[in-house]
Amino acid sequence: MTRPSSEATTQKALVLMAHPAESSLTRAVTSAIVDALQARGHDAEMVDLAAERFNPVFGAADHAAFLGKASLPDDVREEQRRIDRADHLILVYPVYWWAMPALLKGWIDRVFVAGWAFDEDAEGRITKRLGRLKVSLVAIAAASEATYVRRGYREAMKVQIEDGIFDFCGAAVVASMLVTPDRLAVPSAEREIASTLIGPAG
């Protein structure tokens, strides 16, 4: 499902990719999205989690912060500050086993934590804290759209990622693209994907 954003105002976008290969299609699509945003006068920052060697493991320091026994690790704080500076978070990633890669899931596990992404009171009531943030998802698939639909994987991804992560924190998913092999067969696929996501120039 795709709901492209077409706001005329200038926005600050954080475009984050999760793929280890320098020559990956994920990187090509990410670069095309950044170029399209900048061509439309937006401020776009690209984040390459693999190149930056972000540690996706929710470890002892993260758990101590969760228990209120320590402050958040510095690398988590830095990622939160990046998102705080942005209006629009765009995630570009390959689909691994019908979900996002461990690198990206670990980034979410460590960064989207209580006290920043949401609050929970003693009675278990949730306060969503990311209502100002727009999110776009670009999932690059190796299987056909028909396979995702027939087996229910597309709906499972929506429930897990769109509803279970971002809606839980109050961030609106304004676009969600499943980019299947048929779409990637077009010579200008990366630019077409970026144009669909960002909206027409002008």
mmCIF file of C-alpha atoms in Angstrom, residues 9 26 29 51 53 55 64 71 76 78 83-84 92 101 115 118 128 131 135 154 162 177 190-191:
data_model
loop_
_atom_site.group_PDB
_atom_site.id
_atom_site.type_symbol
_atom_site.label_atom_id
_atom_site.label_comp_id
_atom_site.label_asym_id
_atom_site.label_seq_id
_atom_site.Cartn_x
_atom_site.Cartn_y
_atom_site.Cartn_z
ATOM 1 C CA THR A 9 6.371 23.057 2.747
ATOM 2 C CA THR A 26 18.810 -0.564 -1.059
ATOM 3 C CA VAL A 29 16.964 3.542 -3.811
ATOM 4 C CA ALA A 51 28.656 1.845 7.492
ATOM 5 C CA ARG A 53 28.640 0.297 12.614
ATOM 6 C CA ASN A 55 25.320 -1.842 17.373
ATOM 7 C CA ALA A 64 19.992 -0.880 32.899
ATOM 8 C CA SER A 71 21.106 6.808 31.598
ATOM 9 C CA VAL A 76 21.120 5.772 21.481
ATOM 10 C CA GLU A 78 22.559 10.467 19.337
ATOM 11 C CA ILE A 83 15.131 11.886 14.803
ATOM 12 C CA ASP A 84 14.198 14.876 16.980
ATOM 13 C CA VAL A 92 14.695 1.820 3.300
ATOM 14 C CA PRO A 101 16.712 -6.917 8.873
ATOM 15 C CA GLY A 115 10.617 7.984 28.063
ATOM 16 C CA PHE A 118 6.259 6.628 24.557
ATOM 17 C CA LYS A 128 2.347 8.285 22.550
ATOM 18 C CA GLY A 131 2.862 12.361 17.126
ATOM 19 C CA VAL A 135 7.219 7.875 8.745
ATOM 20 C CA ARG A 154 2.008 -8.191 3.698
ATOM 21 C CA GLU A 162 3.168 0.048 10.989
ATOM 22 C CA MET A 177 5.837 0.655 -0.165
ATOM 23 C CA GLU A 190 15.133 3.819 -8.284
ATOM 24 C CA ARG A 191 13.965 7.208 -9.584
#
